[in-house]
mmCIF file of C-alpha atoms and ligand atoms in Angstrom:
data_model
loop_
_atom_site.group_PDB
_atom_site.id
_atom_site.type_symbol
_atom_site.label_atom_id
_atom_site.label_comp_id
_atom_site.label_asym_id
_atom_site.label_seq_id
_atom_site.Cartn_x
_atom_site.Cartn_y
_atom_site.Cartn_z
ATOM 1 C CA MET A 1 -2.966 -29.699 0.885
ATOM 2 C CA LYS A 2 -5.143 -30.757 -2.027
ATOM 3 C CA LEU A 3 -7.712 -28.805 -4.001
ATOM 4 C CA THR A 4 -11.169 -30.336 -4.169
ATOM 5 C CA SER A 5 -12.743 -27.682 -6.374
ATOM 6 C CA VAL A 6 -12.046 -24.299 -7.859
ATOM 7 C CA GLU A 7 -14.690 -21.703 -8.655
ATOM 8 C CA LEU A 8 -14.229 -19.072 -11.325
ATOM 9 C CA LEU A 9 -16.413 -16.051 -10.547
ATOM 10 C CA ARG A 10 -16.961 -13.266 -13.059
ATOM 11 C CA LEU A 11 -18.092 -9.917 -11.673
ATOM 12 C CA ARG A 12 -18.953 -6.602 -13.199
ATOM 13 C CA MET A 13 -17.816 -3.716 -10.999
ATOM 14 C CA PRO A 14 -18.582 -0.155 -12.138
ATOM 15 C CA LEU A 15 -15.709 2.300 -11.552
ATOM 16 C CA VAL A 16 -16.619 5.482 -9.637
ATOM 17 C CA SER A 17 -15.060 7.485 -12.477
ATOM 18 C CA ALA A 18 -13.929 6.567 -15.976
ATOM 19 C CA PHE A 19 -10.193 5.807 -16.276
ATOM 20 C CA ARG A 20 -8.584 6.817 -19.571
ATOM 21 C CA THR A 21 -5.098 5.742 -20.593
ATOM 22 C CA SER A 22 -3.345 5.595 -23.949
ATOM 23 C CA PHE A 23 -5.011 2.148 -24.315
ATOM 24 C CA GLY A 24 -8.570 3.529 -24.108
ATOM 25 C CA VAL A 25 -11.287 4.252 -21.538
ATOM 26 C CA GLN A 26 -12.464 1.917 -18.786
ATOM 27 C CA THR A 27 -15.780 2.590 -17.034
ATOM 28 C CA ALA A 28 -16.179 -0.777 -15.321
ATOM 29 C CA ARG A 29 -13.939 -3.648 -14.283
ATOM 30 C CA ASP A 30 -14.689 -7.149 -15.560
ATOM 31 C CA VAL A 31 -13.270 -8.989 -12.545
ATOM 32 C CA LEU A 32 -12.327 -12.676 -12.475
ATOM 33 C CA LEU A 33 -11.959 -14.292 -9.049
ATOM 34 C CA VAL A 34 -10.383 -17.686 -8.488
ATOM 35 C CA VAL A 35 -11.744 -19.374 -5.371
ATOM 36 C CA ALA A 36 -9.751 -22.419 -4.221
ATOM 37 C CA HIS A 37 -11.450 -24.990 -1.968
ATOM 38 C CA THR A 38 -9.131 -27.398 -0.133
ATOM 39 C CA SER A 39 -9.686 -30.904 1.220
ATOM 40 C CA ASP A 40 -9.359 -29.487 4.770
ATOM 41 C CA GLY A 41 -12.294 -27.166 4.189
ATOM 42 C CA GLY A 42 -10.110 -24.114 3.513
ATOM 43 C CA VAL A 43 -11.056 -21.382 1.051
ATOM 44 C CA GLY A 44 -8.610 -19.041 -0.690
ATOM 45 C CA TYR A 45 -9.151 -16.128 -3.064
ATOM 46 C CA GLY A 46 -7.076 -14.871 -5.963
ATOM 47 C CA GLU A 47 -8.022 -11.926 -8.172
ATOM 48 C CA CYS A 48 -7.080 -12.136 -11.842
ATOM 49 C CA VAL A 49 -6.223 -8.647 -13.089
ATOM 50 C CA ALA A 50 -6.379 -9.328 -16.835
ATOM 51 C CA LEU A 51 -8.263 -6.474 -18.518
ATOM 52 C CA ALA A 52 -11.353 -7.016 -20.661
ATOM 53 C CA ASP A 53 -9.243 -6.597 -23.825
ATOM 54 C CA PRO A 54 -5.642 -7.598 -24.666
ATOM 55 C CA VAL A 55 -4.263 -4.033 -24.653
ATOM 56 C CA TYR A 56 -1.994 -3.862 -21.603
ATOM 57 C CA SER A 57 -0.602 -7.348 -22.278
ATOM 58 C CA GLU A 58 -1.599 -10.338 -24.429
ATOM 59 C CA GLU A 59 -3.937 -11.594 -21.730
ATOM 60 C CA TYR A 60 -7.622 -10.700 -21.479
ATOM 61 C CA VAL A 61 -10.197 -11.787 -18.954
ATOM 62 C CA GLU A 62 -12.194 -14.186 -21.133
ATOM 63 C CA GLY A 63 -8.980 -15.887 -22.263
ATOM 64 C CA ALA A 64 -7.658 -16.077 -18.699
ATOM 65 C CA ALA A 65 -10.885 -17.752 -17.525
ATOM 66 C CA HIS A 66 -10.602 -20.251 -20.370
ATOM 67 C CA VAL A 67 -6.941 -21.055 -19.738
ATOM 68 C CA LEU A 68 -7.606 -21.513 -16.027
ATOM 69 C CA GLU A 69 -10.498 -23.877 -16.645
ATOM 70 C CA ARG A 70 -8.907 -25.899 -19.407
ATOM 71 C CA TYR A 71 -5.219 -26.056 -18.402
ATOM 72 C CA LEU A 72 -4.064 -24.438 -15.178
ATOM 73 C CA VAL A 73 -6.667 -25.562 -12.640
ATOM 74 C CA PRO A 74 -6.588 -29.232 -13.782
ATOM 75 C CA ALA A 75 -2.754 -29.248 -13.572
ATOM 76 C CA VAL A 76 -2.810 -27.940 -10.005
ATOM 77 C CA MET A 77 -5.830 -29.942 -8.878
ATOM 78 C CA ALA A 78 -4.101 -33.216 -9.738
ATOM 79 C CA CYS A 79 -1.407 -32.511 -7.140
ATOM 80 C CA ASN A 80 -1.378 -34.069 -3.662
ATOM 81 C CA GLY A 81 0.861 -32.207 -1.220
ATOM 82 C CA LEU A 82 0.123 -28.928 -2.940
ATOM 83 C CA THR A 83 1.776 -25.719 -1.766
ATOM 84 C CA ALA A 84 1.643 -22.267 -3.362
ATOM 85 C CA ALA A 85 5.344 -22.550 -4.163
ATOM 86 C CA ARG A 86 4.551 -25.556 -6.393
ATOM 87 C CA VAL A 87 1.921 -23.808 -8.543
ATOM 88 C CA SER A 88 4.418 -22.166 -10.928
ATOM 89 C CA GLU A 89 6.246 -25.476 -11.463
ATOM 90 C CA LEU A 90 2.976 -27.405 -12.004
ATOM 91 C CA THR A 91 1.852 -24.897 -14.658
ATOM 92 C CA SER A 92 5.255 -24.256 -16.252
ATOM 93 C CA GLY A 93 4.388 -26.416 -19.281
ATOM 94 C CA PHE A 94 1.951 -23.730 -20.414
ATOM 95 C CA VAL A 95 3.625 -20.715 -21.996
ATOM 96 C CA GLY A 96 2.875 -17.216 -20.663
ATOM 97 C CA GLN A 97 -0.604 -16.758 -19.086
ATOM 98 C CA ARG A 98 1.059 -15.004 -16.164
ATOM 99 C CA MET A 99 -2.004 -13.165 -14.892
ATOM 100 C CA ALA A 100 -4.050 -16.367 -14.890
ATOM 101 C CA LYS A 101 -1.233 -18.263 -13.143
ATOM 102 C CA ALA A 102 -0.794 -15.474 -10.588
ATOM 103 C CA ALA A 103 -4.484 -15.572 -9.639
ATOM 104 C CA LEU A 104 -4.418 -19.327 -9.114
ATOM 105 C CA GLU A 105 -1.187 -19.156 -7.120
ATOM 106 C CA LEU A 106 -2.678 -16.412 -4.929
ATOM 107 C CA ALA A 107 -5.851 -18.416 -4.236
ATOM 108 C CA VAL A 108 -3.723 -21.411 -3.164
ATOM 109 C CA LEU A 109 -1.442 -19.152 -1.115
ATOM 110 C CA ASP A 110 -4.386 -17.496 0.654
ATOM 111 C CA ALA A 111 -5.804 -20.916 1.607
ATOM 112 C CA GLN A 112 -2.385 -22.185 2.720
ATOM 113 C CA LEU A 113 -1.617 -19.142 4.864
ATOM 114 C CA GLN A 114 -5.053 -19.112 6.456
ATOM 115 C CA GLU A 115 -4.448 -22.691 7.484
ATOM 116 C CA SER A 116 -1.092 -21.833 9.036
ATOM 117 C CA GLY A 117 -2.360 -18.575 10.561
ATOM 118 C CA MET A 118 0.223 -16.402 8.810
ATOM 119 C CA SER A 119 -0.389 -13.132 6.977
ATOM 120 C CA LEU A 120 0.712 -12.715 3.361
ATOM 121 C CA ALA A 121 2.882 -9.753 4.421
ATOM 122 C CA ALA A 122 4.719 -11.874 6.995
ATOM 123 C CA TYR A 123 5.119 -14.739 4.499
ATOM 124 C CA LEU A 124 6.613 -12.440 1.850
ATOM 125 C CA GLY A 125 8.953 -10.763 4.334
ATOM 126 C CA GLY A 126 7.167 -7.449 4.786
ATOM 127 C CA THR A 127 8.644 -5.021 7.284
ATOM 128 C CA ARG A 128 6.072 -2.190 7.486
ATOM 129 C CA ASP A 129 2.608 -1.887 9.045
ATOM 130 C CA ARG A 130 1.482 0.816 6.611
ATOM 131 C CA VAL A 131 2.764 1.882 3.214
ATOM 132 C CA ASP A 132 2.972 5.148 1.270
ATOM 133 C CA VAL A 133 0.563 5.192 -1.629
ATOM 134 C CA GLY A 134 -0.232 7.422 -4.569
ATOM 135 C CA VAL A 135 -2.983 7.933 -7.104
ATOM 136 C CA SER A 136 -2.896 7.295 -10.846
ATOM 137 C CA VAL A 137 -4.842 9.972 -12.716
ATOM 138 C CA GLY A 138 -6.272 9.240 -16.154
ATOM 139 C CA ILE A 139 -6.147 11.384 -19.281
ATOM 140 C CA THR A 140 -8.806 14.112 -19.308
ATOM 141 C CA ASP A 141 -10.514 16.076 -22.083
ATOM 142 C CA THR A 142 -8.935 19.339 -20.975
ATOM 143 C CA VAL A 143 -5.924 20.414 -18.943
ATOM 144 C CA ASP A 144 -8.189 22.420 -16.586
ATOM 145 C CA GLU A 145 -10.145 19.263 -15.833
ATOM 146 C CA LEU A 146 -6.889 17.443 -15.044
ATOM 147 C CA VAL A 147 -5.761 20.166 -12.622
ATOM 148 C CA GLU A 148 -9.155 20.048 -10.931
ATOM 149 C CA THR A 149 -9.045 16.246 -10.666
ATOM 150 C CA VAL A 150 -5.530 16.297 -9.202
ATOM 151 C CA GLY A 151 -6.673 19.000 -6.755
ATOM 152 C CA GLY A 152 -9.493 16.735 -5.585
ATOM 153 C CA TYR A 153 -7.076 13.877 -4.930
ATOM 154 C CA ARG A 154 -4.675 16.206 -3.113
ATOM 155 C CA GLU A 155 -7.557 17.244 -0.838
ATOM 156 C CA GLN A 156 -8.257 13.589 -0.125
ATOM 157 C CA GLY A 157 -4.658 13.280 1.088
ATOM 158 C CA TYR A 158 -2.785 11.616 -1.770
ATOM 159 C CA GLY A 159 0.869 12.551 -1.440
ATOM 160 C CA ARG A 160 2.106 11.299 -4.794
ATOM 161 C CA VAL A 161 0.437 11.776 -8.164
ATOM 162 C CA LYS A 162 0.952 9.830 -11.394
ATOM 163 C CA LEU A 163 -0.340 11.314 -14.639
ATOM 164 C CA LYS A 164 -1.187 9.191 -17.645
ATOM 165 C CA ILE A 165 0.275 10.691 -20.802
ATOM 166 C CA GLU A 166 0.075 9.988 -24.534
ATOM 167 C CA PRO A 167 1.265 11.808 -27.661
ATOM 168 C CA GLY A 168 -0.626 15.125 -27.701
ATOM 169 C CA PHE A 169 -1.268 15.017 -23.924
ATOM 170 C CA ASP A 170 2.079 15.275 -22.182
ATOM 171 C CA LEU A 171 4.204 18.424 -21.780
ATOM 172 C CA GLU A 172 1.275 20.818 -21.436
ATOM 173 C CA PRO A 173 -0.712 18.902 -18.785
ATOM 174 C CA VAL A 174 2.445 18.048 -16.844
ATOM 175 C CA ALA A 175 3.500 21.726 -16.885
ATOM 176 C CA ALA A 176 0.029 22.804 -15.716
ATOM 177 C CA VAL A 177 -0.030 20.339 -12.807
ATOM 178 C CA ARG A 178 3.493 21.304 -11.792
ATOM 179 C CA GLU A 179 2.540 24.985 -11.943
ATOM 180 C CA ALA A 180 -0.700 24.506 -9.968
ATOM 181 C CA PHE A 181 0.730 22.370 -7.162
ATOM 182 C CA GLY A 182 4.315 23.588 -6.953
ATOM 183 C CA PRO A 183 7.760 22.020 -7.110
ATOM 184 C CA ASP A 184 7.288 19.855 -4.008
ATOM 185 C CA LEU A 185 4.470 17.681 -5.346
ATOM 186 C CA PRO A 186 5.903 14.184 -5.953
ATOM 187 C CA LEU A 187 4.836 13.728 -9.579
ATOM 188 C CA GLN A 188 5.459 11.020 -12.183
ATOM 189 C CA VAL A 189 4.110 10.081 -15.614
ATOM 190 C CA ASP A 190 3.141 6.850 -17.394
ATOM 191 C CA GLY A 191 3.125 6.554 -21.205
ATOM 192 C CA ASN A 192 1.811 2.956 -21.377
ATOM 193 C CA THR A 193 3.899 2.149 -24.494
ATOM 194 C CA ALA A 194 2.290 4.908 -26.623
ATOM 195 C CA TYR A 195 5.543 6.522 -27.854
ATOM 196 C CA HIS A 196 8.019 5.741 -30.652
ATOM 197 C CA ALA A 197 11.643 6.460 -31.531
ATOM 198 C CA LYS A 198 10.680 9.735 -33.210
ATOM 199 C CA ASP A 199 9.415 11.003 -29.831
ATOM 200 C CA LEU A 200 12.769 10.682 -28.008
ATOM 201 C CA ALA A 201 13.688 14.383 -28.102
ATOM 202 C CA HIS A 202 10.155 15.400 -27.152
ATOM 203 C CA LEU A 203 10.066 13.043 -24.162
ATOM 204 C CA ALA A 204 13.471 14.280 -22.977
ATOM 205 C CA ARG A 205 11.814 17.686 -22.448
ATOM 206 C CA LEU A 206 9.909 16.167 -19.499
ATOM 207 C CA ASP A 207 13.184 16.651 -17.620
ATOM 208 C CA GLU A 208 12.319 20.263 -16.861
ATOM 209 C CA PHE A 209 9.388 19.268 -14.607
ATOM 210 C CA GLY A 210 11.358 17.502 -11.864
ATOM 211 C CA LEU A 211 9.486 14.204 -12.141
ATOM 212 C CA LEU A 212 10.114 11.209 -9.871
ATOM 213 C CA LEU A 213 10.198 8.985 -12.952
ATOM 214 C CA ILE A 214 8.972 8.406 -16.492
ATOM 215 C CA GLU A 215 7.167 5.044 -16.758
ATOM 216 C CA GLN A 216 7.170 2.833 -19.868
ATOM 217 C CA PRO A 217 6.945 5.342 -22.725
ATOM 218 C CA PHE A 218 7.915 2.749 -25.365
ATOM 219 C CA GLU A 219 6.769 -0.734 -26.343
ATOM 220 C CA HIS A 220 7.387 -3.622 -23.982
ATOM 221 C CA ASP A 221 10.269 -5.096 -25.993
ATOM 222 C CA ALA A 222 11.946 -1.765 -26.858
ATOM 223 C CA LEU A 223 14.743 -1.965 -24.280
ATOM 224 C CA ASP A 224 17.019 -0.023 -26.626
ATOM 225 C CA LEU A 225 14.695 2.998 -26.796
ATOM 226 C CA HIS A 226 14.421 3.133 -23.015
ATOM 227 C CA VAL A 227 18.231 2.974 -22.785
ATOM 228 C CA GLU A 228 18.464 5.887 -25.215
ATOM 229 C CA LEU A 229 15.892 7.985 -23.328
ATOM 230 C CA ALA A 230 17.738 7.287 -20.067
ATOM 231 C CA ARG A 231 20.911 8.567 -21.748
ATOM 232 C CA ARG A 232 19.151 11.783 -22.807
ATOM 233 C CA CYS A 233 17.344 12.475 -19.500
ATOM 234 C CA THR A 234 18.244 12.990 -15.895
ATOM 235 C CA THR A 235 14.740 11.843 -14.823
ATOM 236 C CA PRO A 236 14.853 8.134 -13.881
ATOM 237 C CA ILE A 237 13.214 5.734 -16.351
ATOM 238 C CA CYS A 238 10.905 3.076 -14.867
ATOM 239 C CA LEU A 239 9.558 0.009 -16.661
ATOM 240 C CA ASP A 240 6.165 -1.623 -16.218
ATOM 241 C CA GLU A 241 4.878 -3.654 -19.221
ATOM 242 C CA THR A 242 8.421 -4.901 -20.034
ATOM 243 C CA LEU A 243 9.117 -6.527 -16.667
ATOM 244 C CA THR A 244 7.675 -10.042 -16.829
ATOM 245 C CA SER A 245 10.064 -11.792 -14.406
ATOM 246 C CA ALA A 246 12.965 -11.285 -12.017
ATOM 247 C CA ALA A 247 15.400 -12.269 -14.795
ATOM 248 C CA VAL A 248 13.926 -9.790 -17.292
ATOM 249 C CA THR A 249 14.053 -7.088 -14.616
ATOM 250 C CA ALA A 250 17.718 -7.793 -13.906
ATOM 251 C CA ARG A 251 18.504 -7.577 -17.627
ATOM 252 C CA ALA A 252 16.601 -4.295 -18.010
ATOM 253 C CA VAL A 253 18.442 -2.740 -15.074
ATOM 254 C CA MET A 254 21.854 -4.017 -16.182
ATOM 255 C CA THR A 255 21.426 -2.747 -19.733
ATOM 256 C CA GLY A 256 20.417 0.695 -18.427
ATOM 257 C CA ALA A 257 16.821 0.567 -19.695
ATOM 258 C CA CYS A 258 15.471 1.432 -16.237
ATOM 259 C CA SER A 259 16.770 2.550 -12.862
ATOM 260 C CA ILE A 260 13.434 1.998 -11.071
ATOM 261 C CA ALA A 261 11.085 -0.995 -11.400
ATOM 262 C CA ASN A 262 7.294 -1.110 -11.210
ATOM 263 C CA ILE A 263 6.432 -4.505 -9.710
ATOM 264 C CA LYS A 264 3.041 -6.022 -10.486
ATOM 265 C CA ALA A 265 2.818 -9.578 -9.265
ATOM 266 C CA ALA A 266 0.257 -10.542 -11.896
ATOM 267 C CA ARG A 267 2.462 -9.392 -14.775
ATOM 268 C CA MET A 268 5.213 -11.635 -13.386
ATOM 269 C CA GLY A 269 3.143 -14.767 -12.841
ATOM 270 C CA GLY A 270 2.595 -14.358 -9.113
ATOM 271 C CA TYR A 271 3.580 -12.918 -5.750
ATOM 272 C CA LEU A 272 6.473 -15.351 -5.349
ATOM 273 C CA GLU A 273 8.139 -14.167 -8.571
ATOM 274 C CA ALA A 274 7.342 -10.584 -7.498
ATOM 275 C CA ARG A 275 9.243 -11.184 -4.266
ATOM 276 C CA ARG A 276 12.192 -12.601 -6.217
ATOM 277 C CA THR A 277 12.079 -9.505 -8.431
ATOM 278 C CA HIS A 278 12.138 -7.293 -5.343
ATOM 279 C CA ASP A 279 15.209 -9.165 -4.081
ATOM 280 C CA VAL A 280 17.037 -8.986 -7.424
ATOM 281 C CA ALA A 281 16.310 -5.256 -7.745
ATOM 282 C CA GLN A 282 17.532 -4.678 -4.210
ATOM 283 C CA ALA A 283 20.775 -6.515 -4.997
ATOM 284 C CA LEU A 284 21.184 -4.183 -7.992
ATOM 285 C CA ASP A 285 20.485 -1.069 -5.834
ATOM 286 C CA THR A 286 17.302 -0.435 -7.809
ATOM 287 C CA PRO A 287 14.266 0.918 -5.937
ATOM 288 C CA VAL A 288 10.870 -0.607 -6.695
ATOM 289 C CA TRP A 289 7.213 0.323 -6.195
ATOM 290 C CA CYS A 290 3.974 -1.583 -6.456
ATOM 291 C CA GLY A 291 1.892 -1.040 -9.590
ATOM 292 C CA GLY A 292 -1.877 -1.402 -9.766
ATOM 293 C CA MET A 293 -4.502 -2.822 -12.120
ATOM 294 C CA LEU A 294 -7.645 -1.254 -10.614
ATOM 295 C CA GLU A 295 -7.882 -4.199 -8.226
ATOM 296 C CA THR A 296 -10.791 -4.826 -5.881
ATOM 297 C CA GLY A 297 -10.057 -5.050 -2.166
ATOM 298 C CA LEU A 298 -8.847 -8.641 -2.653
ATOM 299 C CA GLY A 299 -6.034 -7.798 -5.060
ATOM 300 C CA ARG A 300 -5.367 -4.578 -3.164
ATOM 301 C CA ALA A 301 -4.834 -6.531 0.083
ATOM 302 C CA ALA A 302 -2.177 -8.643 -1.642
ATOM 303 C CA ASN A 303 -0.520 -5.567 -3.152
ATOM 304 C CA LEU A 304 -0.330 -3.893 0.262
ATOM 305 C CA ALA A 305 1.388 -6.997 1.649
ATOM 306 C CA LEU A 306 3.901 -6.927 -1.214
ATOM 307 C CA ALA A 307 4.502 -3.188 -0.858
ATOM 308 C CA SER A 308 5.461 -3.690 2.795
ATOM 309 C CA LEU A 309 8.787 -5.275 1.722
ATOM 310 C CA PRO A 310 11.863 -3.126 2.429
ATOM 311 C CA ASN A 311 12.920 -2.221 -1.132
ATOM 312 C CA PHE A 312 9.479 -0.785 -1.985
ATOM 313 C CA THR A 313 10.781 2.708 -1.293
ATOM 314 C CA LEU A 314 8.488 4.657 -3.656
ATOM 315 C CA PRO A 315 4.702 5.063 -3.161
ATOM 316 C CA GLY A 316 2.590 2.456 -4.988
ATOM 317 C CA ASP A 317 -0.446 2.749 -7.276
ATOM 318 C CA ILE A 318 -2.533 1.416 -4.390
ATOM 319 C CA SER A 319 -5.281 3.928 -3.734
ATOM 320 C CA ALA A 320 -8.140 3.739 -1.241
ATOM 321 C CA SER A 321 -11.175 1.637 -2.210
ATOM 322 C CA ALA A 322 -13.252 4.813 -2.743
ATOM 323 C CA ARG A 323 -10.994 5.893 -5.626
ATOM 324 C CA TYR A 324 -12.233 2.867 -7.593
ATOM 325 C CA TYR A 325 -15.471 1.369 -6.287
ATOM 326 C CA ALA A 326 -18.561 2.566 -4.426
ATOM 327 C CA ASP A 327 -18.919 -0.943 -2.969
ATOM 328 C CA ASP A 328 -15.700 -2.909 -2.675
ATOM 329 C CA LEU A 329 -15.586 -6.685 -2.287
ATOM 330 C CA THR A 330 -13.888 -6.319 1.115
ATOM 331 C CA GLU A 331 -14.098 -3.825 3.951
ATOM 332 C CA PRO A 332 -12.907 -0.605 2.326
ATOM 333 C CA PHE A 333 -9.248 0.402 2.475
ATOM 334 C CA THR A 334 -8.889 4.008 3.569
ATOM 335 C CA LEU A 335 -6.177 6.610 3.270
ATOM 336 C CA VAL A 336 -4.610 7.975 6.471
ATOM 337 C CA GLY A 337 -1.811 10.509 6.112
ATOM 338 C CA GLY A 338 -1.069 9.403 2.541
ATOM 339 C CA GLN A 339 -0.741 5.787 3.686
ATOM 340 C CA ILE A 340 -2.808 2.607 3.796
ATOM 341 C CA GLU A 341 -2.529 -0.038 6.496
ATOM 342 C CA VAL A 342 -1.197 -3.466 5.539
ATOM 343 C CA PRO A 343 -3.659 -6.262 6.436
ATOM 344 C CA ARG A 344 -2.404 -8.337 9.360
ATOM 345 C CA GLY A 345 -4.831 -11.269 9.452
ATOM 346 C CA PRO A 346 -4.013 -14.743 8.087
ATOM 347 C CA GLY A 347 -3.712 -15.023 4.296
ATOM 348 C CA LEU A 348 -4.972 -11.925 2.479
ATOM 349 C CA GLY A 349 -6.309 -10.760 5.833
ATOM 350 C CA VAL A 350 -9.623 -9.461 4.508
ATOM 351 C CA THR A 351 -13.236 -10.606 4.761
ATOM 352 C CA VAL A 352 -15.038 -11.078 1.475
ATOM 353 C CA ARG A 353 -18.410 -9.309 1.443
ATOM 354 C CA THR A 354 -20.388 -12.120 -0.130
ATOM 355 C CA ASP A 355 -23.500 -9.915 -0.417
ATOM 356 C CA VAL A 356 -21.564 -7.534 -2.688
ATOM 357 C CA VAL A 357 -20.109 -10.451 -4.663
ATOM 358 C CA GLU A 358 -23.599 -11.876 -5.260
ATOM 359 C CA ARG A 359 -24.887 -8.474 -6.365
ATOM 360 C CA VAL A 360 -22.194 -7.950 -9.043
ATOM 361 C CA LEU A 361 -21.824 -11.602 -10.075
ATOM 362 C CA THR A 362 -22.322 -12.254 -13.800
ATOM 363 C CA SER A 363 -21.291 -15.927 -13.949
ATOM 364 C CA ARG A 364 -19.957 -18.742 -11.802
ATOM 365 C CA LYS A 365 -18.234 -21.916 -12.954
ATOM 366 C CA GLU A 366 -17.135 -24.744 -10.726
ATOM 367 C CA ILE A 367 -14.254 -27.046 -11.663
ATOM 368 C CA ARG A 368 -14.056 -30.339 -9.746
ATOM 369 C CA GLY A 369 -11.208 -32.818 -9.587
HETATM 370 O O1 LIG B 1 -4.773 0.450 -9.832
HETATM 371 O O2 LIG B 1 -4.609 2.570 -9.374
HETATM 372 C C1 LIG B 1 -4.578 1.620 -10.161
HETATM 373 C C2 LIG B 1 -4.277 1.912 -11.610
HETATM 374 C C3 LIG B 1 -2.830 2.166 -11.789
HETATM 375 O O3 LIG B 1 -2.235 3.343 -13.740
HETATM 376 C C4 LIG B 1 -2.439 2.267 -13.254
HETATM 377 N N1 LIG B 1 -2.302 1.097 -13.942
HETATM 378 O O4 LIG B 1 0.102 1.037 -16.557
HETATM 379 O O5 LIG B 1 0.365 1.289 -14.480
HETATM 380 C C5 LIG B 1 -0.385 1.122 -15.441
HETATM 381 C C6 LIG B 1 -1.890 1.028 -15.305
HETATM 382 C C7 LIG B 1 -2.376 -0.241 -15.929
HETATM 383 C C8 LIG B 1 -3.840 -0.472 -15.889
HETATM 384 S S1 LIG B 1 -4.818 0.609 -16.764
HETATM 385 C C9 LIG B 1 -4.800 0.134 -18.387
HETATM 386 MG MG1 LIG B 2 2.137 1.564 -16.020
#
């Protein structure tokens, strides 16, 4: 396989409701799509999940588009006999840029798998036709509003709920949700790196709410603080922002900084490294689940394929299309019995709704070999 051209599409997709985390509020998604065109006439899509600003990680969408155009796409386009497995090696001379690399790798992988007629789930080693999913609920102005929002999602059929927390919005909202929905609601929290060493004793009080896990309360490189919280709590600690590769994940587990891993392929440079991370975690008896970055149907399709692997034993942040977008870029994913079906068709297994893409398109750039 050889790439003949790559398009970088920028889209502006309004979110159906604002999403507030300790990083700030998002009301729309500035989406970057990588479209790979092959010499055999194939087309593959990869969604780059970098946020508009460098708050979740160093990457941001404008920078990712630049790095793809200037460095990553030319490095991959020069290759004859290209396969998705070669993308990480061809771009390894450029430090970091994992979300940009992941999007390019996924576009190549989608094209490759469509050509061979294999689904992404089958290629990765998925073993389930549908996967358990949950919903990630943003910070609200009041605790009453949070309880009402969670109630709405429960009515829609979400079985597992994740609450975003930050200093000043943690014990009270968690207690209220636990009280309103009872001890059987699978509930977890995500601090998105907003806490510091002085908060250790406070965070340990989350133990009384019977949570599934506490996700990334401290900064990405603060392994020691996560180890200390794990020592003080019986609730499992899960890492997100910290886990940038299979090797980093193994180190985090072995040092006791986490006993559960959130896997996001984009944070790790691609779906192939995500699969390796799944395998390493499984070897270390560490359950994993699939994180989310408010993906459109394209990224969601890939996440569903990943989440169908056997060690994804906890529900993922992979909600139905309607939780994010009024008009998704693919046929909408829907929730049935707390689960979403894994696409079966070749590659990502979805059809891109080009009419929707054209409607939300803000810019298009074509890179030729
Ligand atoms: O895709 O449903 C989703 C969002 C899940 O909470 C979610 N993602 O830290 O896990 C996380 C956040 C990161 C993105 S928002 C800044
Ligand atoms: Mg997180």
